[in-house]
Every structure is written in structure tokens, then in C-alpha cells.
mmCIF file of C-alpha atoms in Angstrom:
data_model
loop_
_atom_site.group_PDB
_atom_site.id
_atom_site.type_symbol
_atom_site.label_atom_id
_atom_site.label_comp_id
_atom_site.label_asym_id
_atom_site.label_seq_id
_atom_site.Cartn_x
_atom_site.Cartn_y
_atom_site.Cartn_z
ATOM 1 C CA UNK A 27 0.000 0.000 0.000
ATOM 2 C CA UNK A 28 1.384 3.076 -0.876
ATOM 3 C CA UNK A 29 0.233 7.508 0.096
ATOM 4 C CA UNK A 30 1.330 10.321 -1.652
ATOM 5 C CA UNK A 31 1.546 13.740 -1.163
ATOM 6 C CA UNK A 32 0.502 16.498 -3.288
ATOM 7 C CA UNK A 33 1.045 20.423 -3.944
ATOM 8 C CA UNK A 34 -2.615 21.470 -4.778
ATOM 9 C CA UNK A 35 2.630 21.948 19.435
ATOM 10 C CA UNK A 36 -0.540 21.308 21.684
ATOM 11 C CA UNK A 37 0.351 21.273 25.008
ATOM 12 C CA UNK A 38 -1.661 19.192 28.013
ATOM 13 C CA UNK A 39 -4.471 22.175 27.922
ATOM 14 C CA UNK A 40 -5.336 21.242 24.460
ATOM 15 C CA UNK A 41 -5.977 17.553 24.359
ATOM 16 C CA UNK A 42 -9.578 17.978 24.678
ATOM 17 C CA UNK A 43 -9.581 17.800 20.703
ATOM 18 C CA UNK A 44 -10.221 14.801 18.956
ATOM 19 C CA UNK A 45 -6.982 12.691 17.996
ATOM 20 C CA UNK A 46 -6.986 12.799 13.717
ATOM 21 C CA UNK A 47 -3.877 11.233 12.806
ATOM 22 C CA UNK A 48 -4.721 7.605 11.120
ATOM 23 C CA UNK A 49 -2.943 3.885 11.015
ATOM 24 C CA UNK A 50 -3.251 1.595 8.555
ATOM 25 C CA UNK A 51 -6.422 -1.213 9.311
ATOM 26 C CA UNK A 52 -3.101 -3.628 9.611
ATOM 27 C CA UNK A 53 -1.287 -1.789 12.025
ATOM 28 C CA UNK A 54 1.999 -2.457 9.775
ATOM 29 C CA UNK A 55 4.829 -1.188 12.031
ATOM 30 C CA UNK A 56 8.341 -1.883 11.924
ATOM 31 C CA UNK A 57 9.841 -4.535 14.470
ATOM 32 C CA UNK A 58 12.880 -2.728 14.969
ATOM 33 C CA UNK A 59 13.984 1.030 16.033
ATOM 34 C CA UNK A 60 17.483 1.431 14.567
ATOM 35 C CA UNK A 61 16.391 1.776 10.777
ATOM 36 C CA UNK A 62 18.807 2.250 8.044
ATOM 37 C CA UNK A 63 18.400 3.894 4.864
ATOM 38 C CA UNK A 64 20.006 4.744 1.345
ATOM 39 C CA UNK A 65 19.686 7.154 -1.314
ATOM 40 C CA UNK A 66 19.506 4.931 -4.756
ATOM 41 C CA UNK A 67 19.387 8.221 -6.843
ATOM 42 C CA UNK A 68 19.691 11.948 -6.525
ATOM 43 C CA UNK A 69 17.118 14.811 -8.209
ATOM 44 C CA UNK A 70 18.939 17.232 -11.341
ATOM 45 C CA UNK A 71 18.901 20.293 -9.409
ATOM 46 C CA UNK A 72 20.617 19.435 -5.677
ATOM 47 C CA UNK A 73 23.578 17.872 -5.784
ATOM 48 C CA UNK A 74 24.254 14.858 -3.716
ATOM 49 C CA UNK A 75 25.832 16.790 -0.383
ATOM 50 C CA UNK A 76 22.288 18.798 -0.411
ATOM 51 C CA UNK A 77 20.098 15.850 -0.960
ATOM 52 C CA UNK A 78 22.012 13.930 2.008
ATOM 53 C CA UNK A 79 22.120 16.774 4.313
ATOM 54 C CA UNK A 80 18.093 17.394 3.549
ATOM 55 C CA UNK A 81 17.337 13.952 4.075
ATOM 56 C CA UNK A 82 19.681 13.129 6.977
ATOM 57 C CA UNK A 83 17.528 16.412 8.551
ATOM 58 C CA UNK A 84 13.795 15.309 7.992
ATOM 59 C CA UNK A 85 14.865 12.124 9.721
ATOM 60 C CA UNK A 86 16.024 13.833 12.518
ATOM 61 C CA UNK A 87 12.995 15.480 13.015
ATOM 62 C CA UNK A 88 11.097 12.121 13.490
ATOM 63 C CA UNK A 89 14.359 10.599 15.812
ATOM 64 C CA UNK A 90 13.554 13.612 17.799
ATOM 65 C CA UNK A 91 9.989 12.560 18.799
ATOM 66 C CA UNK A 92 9.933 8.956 18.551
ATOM 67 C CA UNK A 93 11.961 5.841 19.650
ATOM 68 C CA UNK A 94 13.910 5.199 16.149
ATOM 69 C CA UNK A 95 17.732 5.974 15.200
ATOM 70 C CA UNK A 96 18.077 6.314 11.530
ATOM 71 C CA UNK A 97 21.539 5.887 9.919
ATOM 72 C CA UNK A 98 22.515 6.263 6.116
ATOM 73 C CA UNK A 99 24.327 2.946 4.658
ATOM 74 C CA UNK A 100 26.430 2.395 1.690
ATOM 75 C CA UNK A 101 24.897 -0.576 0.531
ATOM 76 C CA UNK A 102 21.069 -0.765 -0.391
ATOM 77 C CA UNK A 103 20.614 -4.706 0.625
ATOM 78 C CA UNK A 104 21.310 -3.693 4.403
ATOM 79 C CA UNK A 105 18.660 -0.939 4.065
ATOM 80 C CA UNK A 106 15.328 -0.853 5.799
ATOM 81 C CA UNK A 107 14.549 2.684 3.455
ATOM 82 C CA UNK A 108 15.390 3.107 0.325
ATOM 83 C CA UNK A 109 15.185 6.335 -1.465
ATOM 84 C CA UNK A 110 15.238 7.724 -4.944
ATOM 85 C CA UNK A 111 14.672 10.328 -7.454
ATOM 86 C CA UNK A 112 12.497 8.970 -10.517
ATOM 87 C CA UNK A 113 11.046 10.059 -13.493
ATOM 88 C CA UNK A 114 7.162 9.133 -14.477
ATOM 89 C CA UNK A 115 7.417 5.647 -15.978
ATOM 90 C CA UNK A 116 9.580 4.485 -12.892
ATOM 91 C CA UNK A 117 9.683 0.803 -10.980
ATOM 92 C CA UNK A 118 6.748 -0.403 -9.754
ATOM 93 C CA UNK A 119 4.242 2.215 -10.561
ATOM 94 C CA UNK A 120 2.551 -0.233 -13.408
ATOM 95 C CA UNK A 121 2.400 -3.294 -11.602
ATOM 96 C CA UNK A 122 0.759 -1.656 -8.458
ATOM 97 C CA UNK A 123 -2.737 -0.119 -8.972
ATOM 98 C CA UNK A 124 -2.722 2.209 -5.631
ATOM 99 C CA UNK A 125 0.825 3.840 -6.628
ATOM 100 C CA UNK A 126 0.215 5.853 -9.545
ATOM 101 C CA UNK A 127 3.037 6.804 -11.986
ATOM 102 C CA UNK A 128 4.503 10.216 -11.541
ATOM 103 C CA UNK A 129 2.898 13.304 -13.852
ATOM 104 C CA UNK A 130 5.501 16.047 -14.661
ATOM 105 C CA UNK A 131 5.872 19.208 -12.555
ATOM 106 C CA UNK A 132 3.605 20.116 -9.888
ATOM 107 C CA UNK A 133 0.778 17.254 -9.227
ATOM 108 C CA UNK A 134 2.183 14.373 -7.338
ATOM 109 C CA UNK A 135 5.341 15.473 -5.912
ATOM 110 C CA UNK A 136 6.585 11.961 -3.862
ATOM 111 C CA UNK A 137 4.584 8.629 -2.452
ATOM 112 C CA UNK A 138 6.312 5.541 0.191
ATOM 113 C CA UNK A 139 5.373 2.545 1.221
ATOM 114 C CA UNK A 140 4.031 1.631 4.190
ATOM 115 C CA UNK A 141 6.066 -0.960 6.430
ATOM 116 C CA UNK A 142 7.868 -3.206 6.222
ATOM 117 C CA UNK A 143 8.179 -2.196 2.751
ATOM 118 C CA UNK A 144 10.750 0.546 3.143
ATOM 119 C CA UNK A 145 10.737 2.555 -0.075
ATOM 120 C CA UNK A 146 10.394 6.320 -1.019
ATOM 121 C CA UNK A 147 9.899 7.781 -4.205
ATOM 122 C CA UNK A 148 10.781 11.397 -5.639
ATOM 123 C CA UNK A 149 9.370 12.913 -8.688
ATOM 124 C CA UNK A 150 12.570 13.660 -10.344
ATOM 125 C CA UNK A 151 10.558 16.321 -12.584
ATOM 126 C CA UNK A 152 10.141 18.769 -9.569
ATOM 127 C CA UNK A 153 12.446 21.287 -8.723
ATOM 128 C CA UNK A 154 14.157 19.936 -5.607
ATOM 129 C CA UNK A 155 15.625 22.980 -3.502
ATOM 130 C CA UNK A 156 16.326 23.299 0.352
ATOM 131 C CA UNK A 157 14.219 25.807 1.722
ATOM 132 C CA UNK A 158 10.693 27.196 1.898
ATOM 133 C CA UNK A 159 8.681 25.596 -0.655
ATOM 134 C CA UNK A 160 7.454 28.511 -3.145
ATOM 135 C CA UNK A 161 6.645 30.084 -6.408
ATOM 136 C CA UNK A 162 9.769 31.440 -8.666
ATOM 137 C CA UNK A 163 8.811 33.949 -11.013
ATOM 138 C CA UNK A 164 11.900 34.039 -12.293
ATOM 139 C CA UNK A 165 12.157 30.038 -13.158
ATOM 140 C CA UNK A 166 8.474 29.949 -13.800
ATOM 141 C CA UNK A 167 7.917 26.533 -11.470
ATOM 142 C CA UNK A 168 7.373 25.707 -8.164
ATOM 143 C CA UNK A 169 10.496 25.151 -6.068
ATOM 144 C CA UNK A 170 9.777 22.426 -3.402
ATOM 145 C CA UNK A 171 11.237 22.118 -0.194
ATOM 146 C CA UNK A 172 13.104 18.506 0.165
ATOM 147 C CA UNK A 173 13.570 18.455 4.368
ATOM 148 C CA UNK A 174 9.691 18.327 4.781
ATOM 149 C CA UNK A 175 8.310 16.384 1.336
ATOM 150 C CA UNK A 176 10.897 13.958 2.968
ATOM 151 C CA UNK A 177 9.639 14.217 6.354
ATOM 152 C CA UNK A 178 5.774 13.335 5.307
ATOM 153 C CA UNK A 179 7.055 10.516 3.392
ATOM 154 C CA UNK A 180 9.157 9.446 6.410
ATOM 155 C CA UNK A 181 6.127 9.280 7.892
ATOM 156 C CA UNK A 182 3.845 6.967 6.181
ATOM 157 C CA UNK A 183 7.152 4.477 6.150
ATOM 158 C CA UNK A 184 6.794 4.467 9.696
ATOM 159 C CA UNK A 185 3.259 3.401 9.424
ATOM 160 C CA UNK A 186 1.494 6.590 9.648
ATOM 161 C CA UNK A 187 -1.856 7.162 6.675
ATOM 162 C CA UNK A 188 -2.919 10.739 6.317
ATOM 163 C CA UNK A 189 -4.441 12.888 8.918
ATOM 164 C CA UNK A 190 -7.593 14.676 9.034
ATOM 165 C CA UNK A 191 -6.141 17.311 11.537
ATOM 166 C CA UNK A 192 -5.239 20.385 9.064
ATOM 167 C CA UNK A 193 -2.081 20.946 11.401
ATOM 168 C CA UNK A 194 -0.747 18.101 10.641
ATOM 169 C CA UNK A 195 2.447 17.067 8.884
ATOM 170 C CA UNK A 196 0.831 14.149 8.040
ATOM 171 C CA UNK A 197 -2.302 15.892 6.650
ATOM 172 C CA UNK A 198 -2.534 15.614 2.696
ATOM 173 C CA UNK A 199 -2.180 19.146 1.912
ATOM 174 C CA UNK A 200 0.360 19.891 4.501
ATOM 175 C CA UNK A 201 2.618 21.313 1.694
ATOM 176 C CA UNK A 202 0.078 23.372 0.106
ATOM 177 C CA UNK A 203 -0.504 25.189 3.695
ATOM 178 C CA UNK A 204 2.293 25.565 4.461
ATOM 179 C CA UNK A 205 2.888 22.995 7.615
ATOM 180 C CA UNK A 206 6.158 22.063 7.803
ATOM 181 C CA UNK A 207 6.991 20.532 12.038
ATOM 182 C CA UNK A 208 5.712 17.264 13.337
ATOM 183 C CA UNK A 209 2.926 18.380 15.143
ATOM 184 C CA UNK A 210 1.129 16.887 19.023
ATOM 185 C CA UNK A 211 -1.294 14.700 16.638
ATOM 186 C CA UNK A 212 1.783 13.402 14.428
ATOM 187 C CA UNK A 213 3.438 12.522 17.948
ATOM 188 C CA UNK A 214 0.396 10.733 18.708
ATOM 189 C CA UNK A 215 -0.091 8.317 15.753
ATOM 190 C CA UNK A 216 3.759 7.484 15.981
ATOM 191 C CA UNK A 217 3.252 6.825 19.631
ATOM 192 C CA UNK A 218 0.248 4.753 19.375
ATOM 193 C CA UNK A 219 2.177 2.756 17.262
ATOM 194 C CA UNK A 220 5.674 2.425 18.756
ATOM 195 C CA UNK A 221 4.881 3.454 22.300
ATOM 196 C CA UNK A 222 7.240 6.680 23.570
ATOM 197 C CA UNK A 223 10.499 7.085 25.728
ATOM 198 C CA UNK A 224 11.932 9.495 27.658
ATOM 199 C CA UNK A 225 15.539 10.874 26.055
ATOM 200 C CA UNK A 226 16.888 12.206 29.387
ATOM 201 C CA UNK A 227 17.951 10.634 32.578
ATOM 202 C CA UNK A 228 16.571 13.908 34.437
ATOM 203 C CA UNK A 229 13.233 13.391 32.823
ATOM 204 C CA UNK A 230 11.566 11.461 36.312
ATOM 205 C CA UNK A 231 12.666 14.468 38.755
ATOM 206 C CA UNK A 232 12.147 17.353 36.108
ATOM 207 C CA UNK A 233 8.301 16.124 36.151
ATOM 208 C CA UNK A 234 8.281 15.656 40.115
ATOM 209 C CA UNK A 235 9.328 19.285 40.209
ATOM 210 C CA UNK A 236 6.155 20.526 38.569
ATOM 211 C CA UNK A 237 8.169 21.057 35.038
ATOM 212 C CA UNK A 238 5.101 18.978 32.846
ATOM 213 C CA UNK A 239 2.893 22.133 33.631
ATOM 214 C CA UNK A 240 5.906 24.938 33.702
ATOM 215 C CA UNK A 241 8.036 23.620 30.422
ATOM 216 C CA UNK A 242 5.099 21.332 28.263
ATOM 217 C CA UNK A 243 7.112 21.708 25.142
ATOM 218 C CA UNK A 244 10.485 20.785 26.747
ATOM 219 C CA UNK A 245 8.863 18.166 28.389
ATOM 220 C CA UNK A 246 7.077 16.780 25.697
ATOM 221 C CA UNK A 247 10.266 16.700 23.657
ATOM 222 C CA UNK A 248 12.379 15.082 26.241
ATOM 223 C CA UNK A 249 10.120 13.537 28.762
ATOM 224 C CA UNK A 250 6.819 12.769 27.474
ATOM 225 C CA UNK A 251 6.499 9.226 28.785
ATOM 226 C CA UNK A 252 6.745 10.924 32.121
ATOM 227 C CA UNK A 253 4.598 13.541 31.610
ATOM 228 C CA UNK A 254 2.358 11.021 30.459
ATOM 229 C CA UNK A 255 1.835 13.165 27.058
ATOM 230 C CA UNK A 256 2.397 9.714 25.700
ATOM 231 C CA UNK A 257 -1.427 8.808 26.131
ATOM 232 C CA UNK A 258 -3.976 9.787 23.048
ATOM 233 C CA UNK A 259 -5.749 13.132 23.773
ATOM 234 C CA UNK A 260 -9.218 12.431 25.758
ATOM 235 C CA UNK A 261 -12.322 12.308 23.570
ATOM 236 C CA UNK A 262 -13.752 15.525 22.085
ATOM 237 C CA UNK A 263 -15.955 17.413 24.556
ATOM 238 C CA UNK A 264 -17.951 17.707 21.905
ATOM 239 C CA UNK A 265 -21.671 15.919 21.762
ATOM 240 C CA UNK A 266 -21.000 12.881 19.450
ATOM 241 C CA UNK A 267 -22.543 13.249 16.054
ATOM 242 C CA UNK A 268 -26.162 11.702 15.910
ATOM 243 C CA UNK A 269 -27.160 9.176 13.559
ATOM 244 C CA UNK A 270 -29.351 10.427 11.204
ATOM 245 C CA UNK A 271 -32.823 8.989 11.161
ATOM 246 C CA UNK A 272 -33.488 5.796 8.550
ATOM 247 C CA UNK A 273 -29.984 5.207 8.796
ATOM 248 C CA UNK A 274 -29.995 1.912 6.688
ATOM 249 C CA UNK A 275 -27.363 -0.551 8.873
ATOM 250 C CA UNK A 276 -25.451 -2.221 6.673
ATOM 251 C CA UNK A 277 -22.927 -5.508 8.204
ATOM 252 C CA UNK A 278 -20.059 -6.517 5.831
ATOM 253 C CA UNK A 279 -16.926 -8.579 6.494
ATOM 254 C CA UNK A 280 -13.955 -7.340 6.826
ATOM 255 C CA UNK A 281 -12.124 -7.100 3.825
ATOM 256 C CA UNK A 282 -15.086 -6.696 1.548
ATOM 257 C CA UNK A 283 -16.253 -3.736 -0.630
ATOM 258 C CA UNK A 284 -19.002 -2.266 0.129
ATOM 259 C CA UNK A 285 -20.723 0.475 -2.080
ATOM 260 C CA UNK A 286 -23.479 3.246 -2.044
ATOM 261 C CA UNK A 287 -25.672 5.199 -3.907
ATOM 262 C CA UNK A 288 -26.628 9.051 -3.030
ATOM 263 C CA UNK A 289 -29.670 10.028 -4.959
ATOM 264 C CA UNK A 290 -28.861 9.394 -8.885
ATOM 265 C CA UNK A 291 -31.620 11.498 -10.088
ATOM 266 C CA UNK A 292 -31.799 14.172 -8.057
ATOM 267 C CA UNK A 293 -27.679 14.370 -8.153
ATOM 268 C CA UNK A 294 -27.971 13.970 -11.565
ATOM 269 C CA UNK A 295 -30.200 16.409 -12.261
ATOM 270 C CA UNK A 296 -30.421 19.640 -9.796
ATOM 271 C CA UNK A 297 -27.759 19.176 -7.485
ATOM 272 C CA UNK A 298 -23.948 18.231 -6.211
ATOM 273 C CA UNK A 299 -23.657 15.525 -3.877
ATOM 274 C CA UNK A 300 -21.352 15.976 -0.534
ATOM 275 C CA UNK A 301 -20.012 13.120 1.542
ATOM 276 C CA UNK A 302 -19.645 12.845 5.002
ATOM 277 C CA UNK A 303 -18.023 9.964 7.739
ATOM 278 C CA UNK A 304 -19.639 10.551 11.234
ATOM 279 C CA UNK A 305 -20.321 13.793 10.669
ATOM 280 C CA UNK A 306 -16.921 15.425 9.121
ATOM 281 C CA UNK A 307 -16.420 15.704 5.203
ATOM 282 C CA UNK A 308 -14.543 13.443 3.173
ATOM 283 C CA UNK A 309 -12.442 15.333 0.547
ATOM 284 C CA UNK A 310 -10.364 12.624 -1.032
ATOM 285 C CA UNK A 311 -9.949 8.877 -2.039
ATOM 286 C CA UNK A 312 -7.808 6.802 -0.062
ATOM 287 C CA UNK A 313 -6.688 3.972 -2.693
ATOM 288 C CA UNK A 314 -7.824 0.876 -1.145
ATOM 289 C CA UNK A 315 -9.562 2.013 1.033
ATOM 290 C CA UNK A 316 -12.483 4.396 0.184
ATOM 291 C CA UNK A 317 -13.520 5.921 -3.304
ATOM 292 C CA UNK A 318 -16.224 8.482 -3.982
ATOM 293 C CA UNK A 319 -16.940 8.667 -7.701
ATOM 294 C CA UNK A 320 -19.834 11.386 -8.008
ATOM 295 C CA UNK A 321 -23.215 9.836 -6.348
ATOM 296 C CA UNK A 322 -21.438 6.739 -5.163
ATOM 297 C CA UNK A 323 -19.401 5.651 -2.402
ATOM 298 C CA UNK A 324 -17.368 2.028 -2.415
ATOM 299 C CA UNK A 325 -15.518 1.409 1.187
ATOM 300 C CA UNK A 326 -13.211 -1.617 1.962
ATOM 301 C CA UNK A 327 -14.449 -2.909 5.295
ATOM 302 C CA UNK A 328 -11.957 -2.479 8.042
ATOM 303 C CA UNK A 329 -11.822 -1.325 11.633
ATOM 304 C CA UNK A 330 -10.835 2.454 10.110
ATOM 305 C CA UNK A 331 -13.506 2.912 7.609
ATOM 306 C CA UNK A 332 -16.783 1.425 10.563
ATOM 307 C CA UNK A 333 -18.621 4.145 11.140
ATOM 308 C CA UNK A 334 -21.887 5.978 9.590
ATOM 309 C CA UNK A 335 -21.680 7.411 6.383
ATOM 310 C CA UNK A 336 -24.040 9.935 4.848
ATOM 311 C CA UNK A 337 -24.688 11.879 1.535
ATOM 312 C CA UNK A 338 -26.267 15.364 1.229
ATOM 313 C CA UNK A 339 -27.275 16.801 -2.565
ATOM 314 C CA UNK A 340 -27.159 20.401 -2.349
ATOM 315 C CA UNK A 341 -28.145 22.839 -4.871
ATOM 316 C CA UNK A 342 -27.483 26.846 -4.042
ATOM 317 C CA UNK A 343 -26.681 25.935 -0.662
ATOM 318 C CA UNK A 344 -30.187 24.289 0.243
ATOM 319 C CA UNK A 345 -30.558 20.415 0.645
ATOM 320 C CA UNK A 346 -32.220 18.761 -1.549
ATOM 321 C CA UNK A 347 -32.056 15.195 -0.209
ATOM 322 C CA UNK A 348 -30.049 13.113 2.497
ATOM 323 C CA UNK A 349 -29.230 9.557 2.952
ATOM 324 C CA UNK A 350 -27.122 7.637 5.683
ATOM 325 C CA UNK A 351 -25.623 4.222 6.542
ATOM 326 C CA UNK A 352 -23.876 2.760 9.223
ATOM 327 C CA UNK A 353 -20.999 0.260 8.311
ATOM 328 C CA UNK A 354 -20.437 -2.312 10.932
ATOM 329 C CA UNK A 355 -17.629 -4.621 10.169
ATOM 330 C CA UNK A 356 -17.429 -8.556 10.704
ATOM 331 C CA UNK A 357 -14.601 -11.216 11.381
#
């Protein structure tokens, strides 16, 4: 299974917001911390001391907030990650549907496999640069920071899917708005995942001195399994989303496809069609996992994707017609 990214922290006070980061249904996970990796191939405009020293620093940032070591290796058969620059036609992108070929400039900028299936793939057709990711007037393309395409990628090899939370580094469009540090809900998927460990021998009588609530960022850099910022953030204070009334209940087994209809005619004919997952808006496909083609819906069945599902059409802002179901999942 592969994610790609495209160009189209809270302290202790602010947990009472709903965790958003997401794990694959398999929780696929690596079975080791000390990961190696190697660069295969380098982009046309860095040269290979820039591409190392970006790469070397968006692993840092995740060595920095989780258990793992990463060290670069000369030889690609003792590497865990493997890394390279390609150009649209590349490697595997034919023989594996959910890993689409690469499309020029702009568009798909880099995708990586989820564990233990260590690779990472570049668009070679970009314009690779260290540094804030922007528009050059004077070169007419986008110029696209490497340290934190890398770092996103980094993450889904650790076993991390997108996130809904719009802070995220993990969030789909976190190069398009700009986010660029792993974020509290970041910290959390890789925790749930890995578990978390203190990285200083002071960390037990720093947090019996009161330092959690004085220093929460220190703290949650250095010490968070003290501090006990390890644990996911409460649930939302919110009131849980209702289910909508004649919500059709529908019980598949896990694994299956499952699809939907929203109102052909009337979508058809007078309005657009809006889909929602217990009551927040889904914006994009997840290969594999769900697919929204116009008035229909198809969903693999899996722990992530349980939950009730519901279709508005809207025309001018006024709804026309709504429709819900509730996807329970099987063994």
C-alpha cells in the first residue's frame, strides 16, 4: 500500500480535541527502532551533499519525537529505506494499482510505502531545492522544499496514513498550507504505534518538580512518557454526532467492498452531492480504502472505515435530499 503527497505543538491544555492522525487497518509497524536507509538516486537540481544533508535532517525530526535511530548505509541490501529520485514511468508504478506513476511538474510530488516495505519515491521532474517551498517567477515553477516532502514521506514508512487534523504534517495538503513541524497529533499516531520514551535521565525528577505544567514543550520533547503526554488526547468534549434517522445498517466482512448510492436522479439532475463519515467531510480517495466517484461511495471494510456514512445533494446551498448508513464490520 502506498500515500502520496501532493502540492494542490498542543500542550496538556489542548488535548480535549479529537486525535486525527490515522494507522493503517493492519497496524503495519516496523519490528525494529534502529532503521537504516540509502539514497539509490539523486534529483537534477541538488547535488548529492544537499540531498544527504536534507534527508539526513527530515529524519532527525522524526528521531527527535519517537523511539527510532536512523543511519545512512552504503549498501542498499542492508537498508530498511530506500530512497530515490524517478522520473514518471519508474519501478513499480505499473504493476501496483494504488501507486500511480509520476505526472511532470507540480501534481504528485513523492509517495512511500508503508512498512515493512521501506521505499520512497521522488518525482525527479520537480524542482528539488532546500528551503521554503514557493513560487519562482523568475524560473516559472514551483520550487519544493526537500527536508519536509521527505519528512511526510518518512512518515507513512513508519506506518502513519494521512491525517484529518489540518495541522498536521501528516495531513494531505500539509505542503500546500504551508505545515512544515511534526505536530502533538503526528506525535500521537507514531506513539500509538511504537509506544514513547523518555531521552533524558533527568526526565523522572524534572516532572516531580512541577516542570510537565511549567516547560510542556520541553517536556514533551524530552520527557513525554513521564509527563504522560504519551497517552492519546481524551475524547472531544464535543456531543458525538447523531445518527441520522433511517440510517440503513449495513454488516459486511472485513475485507469486503461495500458500495453506495446518493440520490442518482436528483444528483444527476439539480444538485452536487457531498459526503460525510460521522459527521466530518470526506475530501479525497484513499486507494484501497475508500472511493467516492460522483453519487457513489465504495468502502473496503476495516476497523478504520466502521462508522456511519451519509450523503447530502445540495443545490445553491439548500438540501435537496439526504441519505445515511452505518458500516459495521465482521470477522
Amino acid at each position: 500500500m502506498v500515500l502520496d503527497i501532493f502540492m494542490v505543538h498542543s500542550t496538556v491544555q489542548h488535548q480535549a480535541r479529537r486525535k486525527r492522525y490515522t494507522l493503517t487497518p493492519q497496524m503495519q509497524k516496523w519490528d525494529h527502532f534502529n532503521l537504516t536507509y540509502k539514497i539509490l538516486s539523486f534529483p537534477k537540481t541538488l547535488n548529492e551533499n544537499d540531498t544527504r544533508k536534507g534527508i539526513a535532517e527530515a529524519f532527525q525530526m522524526w528521531s527527535k519525537v519517537s523511539p527510532f535511530n536512523f543511519t545512512e548505509v552504503h549498501e542498499s541490501r542492508n537498508a530498511d529505506i530506500k530512497l530515490g529520485f524517478y522520473s514518471i514511468n519508474h519501478t513499480d508504478c505499473w504493476a501496483t494499482p494504488s501507486h500511480p506513476c509520476f505526472d511532470g511538474i507540480t501534481g504528485e510530488l513523492a509517495h512511500a510505502f508503508f512498512p515493512p516495505h521501506g521505499e520512497i519515491h521522488f518525482d525527479d521532474y520537480e524542482h528539488w531545492i532546500l528551503g521554503k517551498t514557493h513560487f519562482s517567477w523568475r524560473k516559472v515553477v514551483w520550487l519544493t522544499d526537500l527536508v519536509h516532502i521527505t519528512a511526510h514521506e518518512i512518515g507513512h514508512s513508519l506506518g502513519l496514513m494521512h491525517s484529518l487534523n489540518t495541522n498536521a504534517l501528516m495531513n494531505k495538503n500539509a505542503t500546500l498550507t504551508g505545515k512544515t513541524k511534526i505536530t502533538q497529533d503526528d506525535m500521537w499516531g507514531i506513539w500509538r504505534l511504537y509506544g514513547c520514551l523518555d531521552r533524558r535521565a533527568e526526565c523522572l525528577p524534572w516532572a516531580q518538580r512541577g516542570l510537565c505544567r511549567k516547560l510542556p514543550k520541553l517536556m514533551t520533547k524530552y520527557c513525554p512518557h513521564s509527563c504522560d503526554f504519551c497517552l492519546d488526547p481524551p475524547i472531544s468534549t464535543n456531543p458525538p454526532t447523531p445518527v441520522p434517522p433511517r440510517t440503513k445498517v449495513r454488516t459486511v466482512h472485513k475485507g469486503k467492498n461495500v458500495t453506495v448510492r446518493c440520490g442518482q436522479k436528483i444528483a444527476a439532475k439539480k444538485g452536487i452531492v457531498h459526503w460525510y463519515k460521522d459527521g466530518e467531510p470526506l475530501e479525497f480517495s484513499y486507494p484501497g480504502y475508500i472511493s467516492m466517484r460522483g453519487n457513489k461511495l465504495s468502502i473496503i471494510a476495516n476497523a478504520i472505515n466502521e462508522g456511519t456514512y451519509m450523503c447530502l445533494v445540495k443545490k445553491r446551498g439548500k438540501t435537496l435530499t439526504k441519505y445515511s448508513w452505518e458500516i459495521k464490520v465482521k470477522e
